Each structure stands twice: as C-alpha cells, then as structure tokens.
Amino acid sequence: MTTAGTPADVARTAPVRATDGASRTGTALGYLRHAAGKLGGAAVSLLAVLVTSFFLFRIIPGDPVKAMTHGVPTSAEQLATLRRQFGLDLPLWQQFTEYCAKALGGDLGTSYQFHAPVGQLIAQKLPATLLLTGVAVTLYSALGLWLGTRSAWNHGRLGDKVSTGLALTLWSVPSFWLGLLLIIVFSVGIGPVPGLFPTGGMESGTGETGFAYVLDVAHHMVLPVLTLVAVGYAQTLLVMRSSLLDEMGGDYLTTARAKGLRDDAVRRRHAVPNALLPTVTMVFINLGHVVAGSILVETVFSWPGLGGLFYQALSVPDLPLVQGLFVVFAGAMIVANLVADLLYPLLDPRVGR
C-alpha cells in the first residue's frame, strides 16, 4: 500500500515542479523571440532583394528593345511602340513601384524575348535544375560530412593530408573550367580515353520512354553532376573538418572517454553533434543552391534549367526575366538560411537564449 508524502516532502517537491514549468515556458518564449527576429530579418532581406533586382540589372549596358529587333529593319515609331508596350517609356520611379506591386502579388512580369509570363518560364525550367543540383547537393553534402569527420578525427595522418590537399585544390578550381576539362577528356576523348558521355543537353531526343529514358537522362547527368560534386564536396569537407577540430580539445570528450566509451561512440554521440552548427549552415546554403542551380555549369553542359535560362536572359538583356530569376534565386537562399536559423536552437539550446 502506498502512502502520500508528508507535508514537508510536498513542500520540498512543489517548488521544483514550478521551476521546471517556468524553465520550459522561458525556453519556449526564448525560441519564439528568436524565430520572430529571424522571420523579420528574412522579410527585410526579401524587400532588399526586390529593390536590388530592379536597379542592379538596369546598369547592364544595352537597349532591350534594340536587342530584340536586332537585324530587323525597325522604324523609330515601331521602337517607341515597343518601349511603350513593355513600359520602358515610363519614369524610373513609376517602373519601380509597378514592379514591386506586381512582384509582391506574385506577378514577375512578361519576358521580352519569349513573350510569356516569367513565372511560367521558371516553372518549366525548374524541374531540370532541381534534378541536376538536387542530386549533386545530396551527394557532395553527404560525402563532405563523412570525409570531413574522418579527416578531422585522424588529423595529421596521411589520409587527412591527402583529402585536405585534394579538397583545397578542387575548391580553388573554377567550376566552368573543370566542366570544360571533363568534356574534353570524357566526351570528346583524349589519347586512350574514348568519349563516353554526351557533351551536353538533358536527353538524346531519340524518343526513349520508361526506364530507357531514365537511363538516358542519367547518362547525360554524369559529367555535370561530377563537376558540381567535385567543387561542392570540398567546401563541406573543409568546414566540417575545421569545426570538428575545434571541438576535439573539449573536456567533455575526455570525460566521455573516461566513462569507458569507445572512440567511435565518442565521435558519433558527442563530438560530431556539437560540431554540426557551422556545417548545418553550409548544408542549407547548398539546399538554397538547388533552386538557383549553377549558371556556369548548366551553360557549359547546355543543361535546360534555370541557369541556362538566366544566361539567355542576360544576353538580351531581358529585364523581367532576369529580375524574376534573381528574386527566385535570392529568395531560395533566404528561405534556406531561415530554416537553418530556426533549427539552430533545436540542435543547441544555447542559441535561442
């Protein structure tokens, strides 16, 4: 038979429960304040992106109307009509206010060269970019985290020196140059190495369907994905290695070893979780790149994604399309960083305090 505690026992335990509840409430309020501050910062950043996207690309030399009519005999009256049609005859401040009002309502304008809504063009090209950069980001984030952890834990050894030296070299290589080099070696063929992969594009265009089509797309993806992984994993490796090295001198690791934990358990359960914050930022920045893609790599490999579309828009310049893509690219990065900031307190409660 159980008996109730004495009044003295109740008096001793009640304040503890109240303190625990107050602590949880304070933690929740601290997280809400942290989240509200980050959401406000993200909103301000998006407004700054709108302003920047409007004025930045108007610095580009060239007349969009003359570029669109290049090689076609056009009278001054026809040029004036086109400028009026696209709203280029309005004062700059009026163009800016109309652009902001439409953009905040989800209307990114109409492309000069394609004569189609910018949002529709972005939606058409987005799947190809998500496929290419999504696969690449997943591969090089996982590879960089794993190799960075191993390199830091075995720092100073031959494996660490080789992996760090290779990462530093690849991080310094321009992605477009590496892409061109891979095309020369593995697409065109050089010496005993035959041309194994296509020089560009997403598919052969021979009408494959089903699994044959999947294999065809995968065959075209090999070189651009390899280019992105080679450059991207190096950055993740170096950040993870540096962060883990900072944690390895901590007293809590010595305590964990003194308790009898194996070295692998100390690394996995104690060191790596505390070293993840800088790497989480890197991973989410990489996730933002999934939408932005890689303009240079997509251009080199003629990949039909947002990067190639951005290059086409810059060549005119197609102001609505360039502005819309810039907003989408920057917005993806802002959202990715916001998610990382909101996750920080869950990984390390000290961040939200």
mmCIF file of C-alpha atoms in Angstrom:
data_model
loop_
_atom_site.group_PDB
_atom_site.id
_atom_site.type_symbol
_atom_site.label_atom_id
_atom_site.label_comp_id
_atom_site.label_asym_id
_atom_site.label_seq_id
_atom_site.Cartn_x
_atom_site.Cartn_y
_atom_site.Cartn_z
ATOM 1 C CA MET A 1 0.000 0.000 0.000
ATOM 2 C CA THR A 2 1.375 3.376 -0.987
ATOM 3 C CA THR A 3 1.167 6.350 1.299
ATOM 4 C CA ALA A 4 1.114 10.042 0.490
ATOM 5 C CA GLY A 5 4.193 12.078 1.237
ATOM 6 C CA THR A 6 4.428 14.210 4.341
ATOM 7 C CA PRO A 7 3.683 17.949 4.114
ATOM 8 C CA ALA A 8 7.411 18.579 4.318
ATOM 9 C CA ASP A 9 8.015 16.310 1.301
ATOM 10 C CA VAL A 10 5.317 18.112 -0.686
ATOM 11 C CA ALA A 11 6.809 21.464 0.239
ATOM 12 C CA ARG A 12 10.216 20.348 -0.981
ATOM 13 C CA THR A 13 8.991 18.967 -4.319
ATOM 14 C CA ALA A 14 6.446 21.625 -5.329
ATOM 15 C CA PRO A 15 8.945 24.453 -5.983
ATOM 16 C CA VAL A 16 10.992 22.131 -8.195
ATOM 17 C CA ARG A 17 7.973 21.377 -10.388
ATOM 18 C CA ALA A 18 7.110 25.054 -10.637
ATOM 19 C CA THR A 19 10.677 25.883 -11.532
ATOM 20 C CA ASP A 20 10.693 23.187 -14.243
ATOM 21 C CA GLY A 21 7.483 24.587 -15.742
ATOM 22 C CA ALA A 22 8.834 28.126 -15.676
ATOM 23 C CA SER A 23 12.042 26.934 -17.300
ATOM 24 C CA ARG A 24 10.125 25.252 -20.134
ATOM 25 C CA THR A 25 7.968 28.348 -20.595
ATOM 26 C CA GLY A 26 11.032 30.583 -20.665
ATOM 27 C CA THR A 27 12.684 28.317 -23.221
ATOM 28 C CA ALA A 28 9.579 28.373 -25.437
ATOM 29 C CA LEU A 29 9.319 32.165 -25.211
ATOM 30 C CA GLY A 30 13.017 32.490 -25.985
ATOM 31 C CA TYR A 31 12.596 30.334 -29.080
ATOM 32 C CA LEU A 32 9.565 32.349 -30.206
ATOM 33 C CA ARG A 33 11.541 35.592 -29.848
ATOM 34 C CA HIS A 34 14.409 34.017 -31.776
ATOM 35 C CA ALA A 35 12.037 32.831 -34.527
ATOM 36 C CA ALA A 36 10.262 36.198 -34.748
ATOM 37 C CA GLY A 37 13.571 38.021 -35.117
ATOM 38 C CA LYS A 38 14.718 35.668 -37.869
ATOM 39 C CA LEU A 39 11.381 35.917 -39.714
ATOM 40 C CA GLY A 40 11.559 39.705 -39.569
ATOM 41 C CA GLY A 41 15.112 39.650 -40.873
ATOM 42 C CA ALA A 42 14.081 37.354 -43.736
ATOM 43 C CA ALA A 43 11.221 39.698 -44.692
ATOM 44 C CA VAL A 44 13.576 42.700 -44.760
ATOM 45 C CA SER A 45 16.044 40.695 -46.861
ATOM 46 C CA LEU A 46 13.335 39.835 -49.395
ATOM 47 C CA LEU A 47 12.379 43.508 -49.714
ATOM 48 C CA ALA A 48 16.051 44.366 -50.224
ATOM 49 C CA VAL A 49 16.213 41.710 -52.951
ATOM 50 C CA LEU A 50 13.275 43.310 -54.756
ATOM 51 C CA VAL A 51 14.963 46.710 -54.708
ATOM 52 C CA THR A 52 18.324 45.283 -55.753
ATOM 53 C CA SER A 53 16.886 43.172 -58.573
ATOM 54 C CA PHE A 54 15.196 46.206 -60.118
ATOM 55 C CA PHE A 55 18.126 48.620 -60.102
ATOM 56 C CA LEU A 56 21.045 46.198 -60.470
ATOM 57 C CA PHE A 57 20.189 44.916 -63.927
ATOM 58 C CA ARG A 58 19.387 48.350 -65.294
ATOM 59 C CA ILE A 59 23.104 49.062 -65.042
ATOM 60 C CA ILE A 60 23.718 46.470 -67.775
ATOM 61 C CA PRO A 61 24.574 48.310 -71.000
ATOM 62 C CA GLY A 62 22.280 47.803 -73.945
ATOM 63 C CA ASP A 63 18.763 48.601 -75.065
ATOM 64 C CA PRO A 64 16.397 45.596 -74.667
ATOM 65 C CA VAL A 65 14.148 46.819 -77.492
ATOM 66 C CA LYS A 66 17.026 47.238 -79.943
ATOM 67 C CA ALA A 67 18.409 43.839 -78.906
ATOM 68 C CA MET A 68 15.061 42.191 -79.642
ATOM 69 C CA THR A 69 14.827 43.832 -83.069
ATOM 70 C CA HIS A 70 18.479 43.272 -83.968
ATOM 71 C CA GLY A 71 18.802 42.548 -87.672
ATOM 72 C CA VAL A 72 15.197 43.523 -88.393
ATOM 73 C CA PRO A 73 14.507 46.874 -90.078
ATOM 74 C CA THR A 74 12.567 48.862 -87.480
ATOM 75 C CA SER A 75 11.441 52.471 -87.588
ATOM 76 C CA ALA A 76 11.685 54.905 -84.692
ATOM 77 C CA GLU A 77 7.896 54.773 -84.308
ATOM 78 C CA GLN A 78 7.959 50.993 -84.001
ATOM 79 C CA LEU A 79 10.719 51.168 -81.399
ATOM 80 C CA ALA A 80 8.696 53.733 -79.443
ATOM 81 C CA THR A 81 5.641 51.464 -79.634
ATOM 82 C CA LEU A 82 7.618 48.532 -78.264
ATOM 83 C CA ARG A 83 9.026 50.645 -75.407
ATOM 84 C CA ARG A 84 5.509 51.778 -74.558
ATOM 85 C CA GLN A 85 4.250 48.195 -74.742
ATOM 86 C CA PHE A 86 6.868 46.997 -72.259
ATOM 87 C CA GLY A 87 6.547 50.064 -70.029
ATOM 88 C CA LEU A 88 10.097 51.235 -70.730
ATOM 89 C CA ASP A 89 8.911 54.751 -71.570
ATOM 90 C CA LEU A 90 7.674 55.370 -68.002
ATOM 91 C CA PRO A 91 9.759 57.261 -65.434
ATOM 92 C CA LEU A 92 12.085 55.005 -63.451
ATOM 93 C CA TRP A 93 10.265 55.555 -60.157
ATOM 94 C CA GLN A 94 6.962 54.531 -61.751
ATOM 95 C CA GLN A 95 8.524 51.410 -63.259
ATOM 96 C CA PHE A 96 9.884 50.561 -59.820
ATOM 97 C CA THR A 97 6.585 50.986 -57.954
ATOM 98 C CA GLU A 98 4.695 48.943 -60.553
ATOM 99 C CA TYR A 99 7.348 46.223 -60.440
ATOM 100 C CA CYS A 100 7.219 45.976 -56.627
ATOM 101 C CA ALA A 101 3.420 45.936 -56.552
ATOM 102 C CA LYS A 102 3.244 43.132 -59.112
ATOM 103 C CA ALA A 103 6.100 41.134 -57.568
ATOM 104 C CA LEU A 104 4.519 41.226 -54.100
ATOM 105 C CA GLY A 105 1.343 39.898 -55.734
ATOM 106 C CA GLY A 106 3.238 37.039 -57.376
ATOM 107 C CA ASP A 107 3.405 38.564 -60.860
ATOM 108 C CA LEU A 108 7.026 38.660 -62.069
ATOM 109 C CA GLY A 109 6.151 40.250 -65.399
ATOM 110 C CA THR A 110 6.353 39.098 -69.015
ATOM 111 C CA SER A 111 9.550 38.083 -70.778
ATOM 112 C CA TYR A 112 10.640 40.373 -73.618
ATOM 113 C CA GLN A 113 12.149 37.653 -75.774
ATOM 114 C CA PHE A 114 9.808 34.725 -75.050
ATOM 115 C CA HIS A 115 6.585 36.789 -74.767
ATOM 116 C CA ALA A 116 5.436 34.568 -71.894
ATOM 117 C CA PRO A 117 4.914 35.106 -68.153
ATOM 118 C CA VAL A 118 8.191 34.899 -66.238
ATOM 119 C CA GLY A 119 6.621 32.642 -63.616
ATOM 120 C CA GLN A 120 5.559 30.188 -66.305
ATOM 121 C CA LEU A 121 9.053 30.093 -67.832
ATOM 122 C CA ILE A 122 10.621 29.487 -64.415
ATOM 123 C CA ALA A 123 8.148 26.677 -63.681
ATOM 124 C CA GLN A 124 9.032 24.991 -66.987
ATOM 125 C CA LYS A 125 12.784 25.027 -66.341
ATOM 126 C CA LEU A 126 12.727 24.390 -62.575
ATOM 127 C CA PRO A 127 12.385 20.555 -62.689
ATOM 128 C CA ALA A 128 15.590 20.152 -64.722
ATOM 129 C CA THR A 129 17.527 22.329 -62.273
ATOM 130 C CA LEU A 130 16.077 20.552 -59.230
ATOM 131 C CA LEU A 131 17.047 17.202 -60.705
ATOM 132 C CA LEU A 132 20.633 18.152 -61.534
ATOM 133 C CA THR A 133 21.548 20.227 -58.482
ATOM 134 C CA GLY A 134 19.394 18.199 -56.101
ATOM 135 C CA VAL A 135 21.344 15.029 -56.884
ATOM 136 C CA ALA A 136 24.663 16.908 -56.770
ATOM 137 C CA VAL A 137 23.937 18.664 -53.445
ATOM 138 C CA THR A 138 22.802 15.422 -51.811
ATOM 139 C CA LEU A 139 25.952 13.616 -52.938
ATOM 140 C CA TYR A 140 28.510 16.275 -52.059
ATOM 141 C CA SER A 141 26.899 17.178 -48.720
ATOM 142 C CA ALA A 142 26.946 13.536 -47.576
ATOM 143 C CA LEU A 143 30.453 12.995 -48.965
ATOM 144 C CA GLY A 144 31.791 16.209 -47.443
ATOM 145 C CA LEU A 145 30.325 15.481 -43.997
ATOM 146 C CA TRP A 146 31.677 11.948 -43.929
ATOM 147 C CA LEU A 147 35.151 12.759 -45.237
ATOM 148 C CA GLY A 148 35.387 15.928 -43.117
ATOM 149 C CA THR A 149 34.596 13.951 -39.967
ATOM 150 C CA ARG A 150 37.131 11.237 -40.807
ATOM 151 C CA SER A 151 39.784 13.760 -41.763
ATOM 152 C CA ALA A 152 39.439 15.757 -38.532
ATOM 153 C CA TRP A 153 39.362 12.670 -36.300
ATOM 154 C CA ASN A 154 42.555 11.409 -37.947
ATOM 155 C CA HIS A 155 44.169 14.808 -38.407
ATOM 156 C CA GLY A 156 47.857 14.883 -39.162
ATOM 157 C CA ARG A 157 47.875 11.439 -40.743
ATOM 158 C CA LEU A 158 48.460 10.675 -44.404
ATOM 159 C CA GLY A 159 44.753 10.278 -45.193
ATOM 160 C CA ASP A 160 43.979 13.684 -43.675
ATOM 161 C CA LYS A 161 46.775 15.379 -45.608
ATOM 162 C CA VAL A 162 45.701 13.823 -48.918
ATOM 163 C CA SER A 163 41.986 14.556 -48.523
ATOM 164 C CA THR A 164 42.577 18.114 -47.301
ATOM 165 C CA GLY A 165 45.051 18.876 -50.082
ATOM 166 C CA LEU A 166 42.665 17.497 -52.717
ATOM 167 C CA ALA A 167 39.754 19.457 -51.230
ATOM 168 C CA LEU A 168 41.723 22.713 -51.234
ATOM 169 C CA THR A 169 42.732 22.122 -54.860
ATOM 170 C CA LEU A 170 39.201 21.370 -56.055
ATOM 171 C CA TRP A 171 37.732 24.274 -54.083
ATOM 172 C CA SER A 172 40.098 26.585 -55.957
ATOM 173 C CA VAL A 173 39.138 25.251 -59.394
ATOM 174 C CA PRO A 174 36.507 27.278 -61.330
ATOM 175 C CA SER A 175 33.519 25.022 -61.983
ATOM 176 C CA PHE A 176 33.200 26.043 -65.641
ATOM 177 C CA TRP A 177 36.882 25.216 -66.276
ATOM 178 C CA LEU A 178 36.524 21.810 -64.642
ATOM 179 C CA GLY A 179 33.383 21.178 -66.695
ATOM 180 C CA LEU A 180 35.166 22.023 -69.944
ATOM 181 C CA LEU A 181 38.069 19.777 -68.952
ATOM 182 C CA LEU A 182 35.705 16.854 -68.287
ATOM 183 C CA ILE A 183 34.029 17.401 -71.663
ATOM 184 C CA ILE A 184 37.407 17.329 -73.433
ATOM 185 C CA VAL A 185 38.512 14.152 -71.652
ATOM 186 C CA PHE A 186 35.309 12.119 -71.287
ATOM 187 C CA SER A 187 33.038 13.440 -74.053
ATOM 188 C CA VAL A 188 35.377 14.235 -76.924
ATOM 189 C CA GLY A 189 38.021 11.749 -75.834
ATOM 190 C CA ILE A 190 41.738 12.276 -75.464
ATOM 191 C CA GLY A 191 44.522 9.768 -76.102
ATOM 192 C CA PRO A 192 43.484 6.290 -74.958
ATOM 193 C CA VAL A 193 40.373 7.636 -73.218
ATOM 194 C CA PRO A 194 37.327 7.351 -75.524
ATOM 195 C CA GLY A 195 34.367 9.701 -75.491
ATOM 196 C CA LEU A 196 31.978 8.034 -73.058
ATOM 197 C CA PHE A 197 29.424 10.732 -72.241
ATOM 198 C CA PRO A 198 27.381 13.338 -74.161
ATOM 199 C CA THR A 199 28.808 16.834 -74.478
ATOM 200 C CA GLY A 200 25.604 18.471 -73.268
ATOM 201 C CA GLY A 201 21.841 18.506 -73.029
ATOM 202 C CA MET A 202 19.491 16.518 -70.823
ATOM 203 C CA GLU A 203 18.402 13.787 -73.253
ATOM 204 C CA SER A 204 19.277 12.355 -76.643
ATOM 205 C CA GLY A 205 15.919 13.236 -78.164
ATOM 206 C CA THR A 206 15.510 9.836 -79.797
ATOM 207 C CA GLY A 207 12.130 9.165 -78.228
ATOM 208 C CA GLU A 208 13.054 6.818 -75.379
ATOM 209 C CA THR A 209 10.375 6.112 -72.801
ATOM 210 C CA GLY A 210 10.193 4.429 -69.419
ATOM 211 C CA PHE A 211 13.376 3.001 -67.942
ATOM 212 C CA ALA A 212 15.322 3.666 -71.149
ATOM 213 C CA TYR A 213 14.527 7.377 -70.804
ATOM 214 C CA VAL A 214 15.682 7.365 -67.160
ATOM 215 C CA LEU A 215 18.977 5.778 -68.201
ATOM 216 C CA ASP A 216 19.387 8.335 -70.993
ATOM 217 C CA VAL A 217 18.889 11.268 -68.612
ATOM 218 C CA ALA A 218 21.235 9.672 -66.055
ATOM 219 C CA HIS A 219 23.860 9.255 -68.797
ATOM 220 C CA HIS A 220 23.629 12.979 -69.613
ATOM 221 C CA MET A 221 23.810 13.886 -65.900
ATOM 222 C CA VAL A 222 27.107 12.147 -65.127
ATOM 223 C CA LEU A 223 29.539 14.902 -66.125
ATOM 224 C CA PRO A 224 27.600 17.953 -64.824
ATOM 225 C CA VAL A 225 26.896 16.174 -61.519
ATOM 226 C CA LEU A 226 30.545 15.137 -61.258
ATOM 227 C CA THR A 227 31.581 18.772 -61.828
ATOM 228 C CA LEU A 228 29.266 20.071 -59.107
ATOM 229 C CA VAL A 229 30.213 17.318 -56.643
ATOM 230 C CA ALA A 230 33.953 17.798 -57.171
ATOM 231 C CA VAL A 231 33.740 21.510 -56.352
ATOM 232 C CA GLY A 232 30.976 21.336 -53.741
ATOM 233 C CA TYR A 233 32.162 18.500 -51.512
ATOM 234 C CA ALA A 234 35.472 20.260 -50.889
ATOM 235 C CA GLN A 235 33.819 23.210 -49.165
ATOM 236 C CA THR A 236 31.657 20.989 -46.947
ATOM 237 C CA LEU A 237 34.657 18.824 -46.024
ATOM 238 C CA LEU A 238 36.806 21.780 -45.001
ATOM 239 C CA VAL A 239 34.053 23.404 -42.918
ATOM 240 C CA MET A 240 33.212 20.140 -41.127
ATOM 241 C CA ARG A 241 36.873 19.352 -40.528
ATOM 242 C CA SER A 242 37.599 22.783 -39.047
ATOM 243 C CA SER A 243 34.517 22.715 -36.831
ATOM 244 C CA LEU A 244 35.252 19.229 -35.505
ATOM 245 C CA LEU A 245 38.894 20.092 -34.806
ATOM 246 C CA ASP A 246 37.681 22.969 -32.602
ATOM 247 C CA GLU A 247 35.593 20.510 -30.575
ATOM 248 C CA MET A 248 38.218 17.795 -30.191
ATOM 249 C CA GLY A 249 40.037 19.576 -27.356
ATOM 250 C CA GLY A 250 36.893 19.815 -25.232
ATOM 251 C CA ASP A 251 36.900 18.445 -21.672
ATOM 252 C CA TYR A 252 33.570 16.710 -22.288
ATOM 253 C CA LEU A 253 35.271 14.342 -24.748
ATOM 254 C CA THR A 254 37.884 13.436 -22.132
ATOM 255 C CA THR A 255 35.060 12.762 -19.664
ATOM 256 C CA ALA A 256 33.257 10.582 -22.209
ATOM 257 C CA ARG A 257 36.389 8.535 -22.769
ATOM 258 C CA ALA A 258 36.937 8.251 -19.004
ATOM 259 C CA LYS A 259 33.477 6.701 -18.723
ATOM 260 C CA GLY A 260 34.678 3.897 -20.955
ATOM 261 C CA LEU A 261 33.051 4.896 -24.234
ATOM 262 C CA ARG A 262 34.733 3.655 -27.371
ATOM 263 C CA ASP A 263 36.394 6.192 -29.646
ATOM 264 C CA ASP A 264 33.777 5.681 -32.354
ATOM 265 C CA ALA A 265 30.956 6.348 -29.881
ATOM 266 C CA VAL A 266 32.706 9.468 -28.557
ATOM 267 C CA ARG A 267 32.959 10.847 -32.076
ATOM 268 C CA ARG A 268 29.442 9.933 -33.166
ATOM 269 C CA ARG A 269 27.486 10.764 -29.995
ATOM 270 C CA HIS A 270 29.422 13.727 -28.578
ATOM 271 C CA ALA A 271 31.912 15.407 -30.914
ATOM 272 C CA VAL A 272 30.018 15.404 -34.224
ATOM 273 C CA PRO A 273 26.675 16.772 -32.876
ATOM 274 C CA ASN A 274 28.500 19.719 -31.275
ATOM 275 C CA ALA A 275 30.417 20.426 -34.482
ATOM 276 C CA LEU A 276 27.361 20.437 -36.728
ATOM 277 C CA LEU A 277 26.182 24.062 -36.388
ATOM 278 C CA PRO A 278 28.544 25.639 -38.964
ATOM 279 C CA THR A 279 28.036 22.647 -41.246
ATOM 280 C CA VAL A 280 24.248 22.898 -40.959
ATOM 281 C CA THR A 281 24.525 26.440 -42.308
ATOM 282 C CA MET A 282 26.627 25.127 -45.200
ATOM 283 C CA VAL A 283 24.178 22.306 -45.948
ATOM 284 C CA PHE A 284 21.176 24.643 -46.033
ATOM 285 C CA ILE A 285 23.044 27.147 -48.202
ATOM 286 C CA ASN A 286 23.648 24.219 -50.545
ATOM 287 C CA LEU A 287 19.930 23.420 -50.451
ATOM 288 C CA GLY A 288 19.280 27.012 -51.498
ATOM 289 C CA HIS A 289 21.565 26.346 -54.452
ATOM 290 C CA VAL A 290 19.233 23.517 -55.503
ATOM 291 C CA VAL A 291 16.817 26.160 -56.803
ATOM 292 C CA ALA A 292 19.465 28.562 -58.043
ATOM 293 C CA GLY A 293 21.345 25.782 -59.753
ATOM 294 C CA SER A 294 24.732 26.582 -61.223
ATOM 295 C CA ILE A 295 24.595 29.089 -64.033
ATOM 296 C CA LEU A 296 28.083 28.328 -65.323
ATOM 297 C CA VAL A 297 27.790 24.535 -65.157
ATOM 298 C CA GLU A 298 24.352 24.497 -66.775
ATOM 299 C CA THR A 299 25.631 26.793 -69.519
ATOM 300 C CA VAL A 300 28.754 24.705 -70.185
ATOM 301 C CA PHE A 301 26.744 21.484 -70.416
ATOM 302 C CA SER A 302 23.730 23.079 -72.188
ATOM 303 C CA TRP A 303 21.505 21.831 -69.380
ATOM 304 C CA PRO A 304 17.917 23.105 -69.906
ATOM 305 C CA GLY A 305 17.477 24.568 -66.426
ATOM 306 C CA LEU A 306 17.226 27.929 -64.696
ATOM 307 C CA GLY A 307 20.963 28.594 -65.017
ATOM 308 C CA GLY A 308 20.842 28.386 -68.801
ATOM 309 C CA LEU A 309 17.665 30.483 -68.828
ATOM 310 C CA PHE A 310 19.396 33.167 -66.747
ATOM 311 C CA TYR A 311 22.299 33.254 -69.203
ATOM 312 C CA GLN A 312 19.876 33.677 -72.108
ATOM 313 C CA ALA A 313 18.067 36.479 -70.298
ATOM 314 C CA LEU A 314 21.310 38.337 -69.565
ATOM 315 C CA SER A 315 22.342 38.275 -73.219
ATOM 316 C CA VAL A 316 19.390 40.468 -74.318
ATOM 317 C CA PRO A 317 19.005 41.824 -71.513
ATOM 318 C CA ASP A 318 15.508 40.512 -70.797
ATOM 319 C CA LEU A 319 14.868 42.639 -67.705
ATOM 320 C CA PRO A 320 11.663 40.976 -66.383
ATOM 321 C CA LEU A 321 13.129 37.501 -66.769
ATOM 322 C CA VAL A 322 16.484 38.452 -65.216
ATOM 323 C CA GLN A 323 14.741 40.187 -62.314
ATOM 324 C CA GLY A 324 12.364 37.286 -61.744
ATOM 325 C CA LEU A 325 15.155 34.715 -61.734
ATOM 326 C CA PHE A 326 17.238 36.870 -59.399
ATOM 327 C CA VAL A 327 14.330 37.117 -56.952
ATOM 328 C CA VAL A 328 13.768 33.345 -57.089
ATOM 329 C CA PHE A 329 17.467 32.576 -56.608
ATOM 330 C CA ALA A 330 17.908 35.020 -53.733
ATOM 331 C CA GLY A 331 14.574 34.035 -52.179
ATOM 332 C CA ALA A 332 15.616 30.382 -52.125
ATOM 333 C CA MET A 333 18.829 31.270 -50.311
ATOM 334 C CA ILE A 334 16.979 33.448 -47.793
ATOM 335 C CA VAL A 335 14.446 30.696 -47.051
ATOM 336 C CA ALA A 336 17.203 28.082 -46.705
ATOM 337 C CA ASN A 337 19.108 30.280 -44.239
ATOM 338 C CA LEU A 338 15.885 30.985 -42.338
ATOM 339 C CA VAL A 339 15.222 27.256 -41.910
ATOM 340 C CA ALA A 340 18.800 26.771 -40.687
ATOM 341 C CA ASP A 341 18.393 29.610 -38.165
ATOM 342 C CA LEU A 342 15.140 28.087 -36.886
ATOM 343 C CA LEU A 343 16.810 24.688 -36.468
ATOM 344 C CA TYR A 344 19.808 26.016 -34.519
ATOM 345 C CA PRO A 345 18.059 26.153 -31.106
ATOM 346 C CA LEU A 346 16.873 22.576 -31.585
ATOM 347 C CA LEU A 347 20.458 21.416 -32.160
ATOM 348 C CA ASP A 348 21.971 23.664 -29.474
ATOM 349 C CA PRO A 349 19.536 25.199 -26.916
ATOM 350 C CA ARG A 350 22.097 27.890 -26.078
ATOM 351 C CA VAL A 351 21.477 29.609 -29.449
ATOM 352 C CA GLY A 352 17.910 30.713 -28.702
ATOM 353 C CA ARG A 353 18.660 32.162 -25.282
#
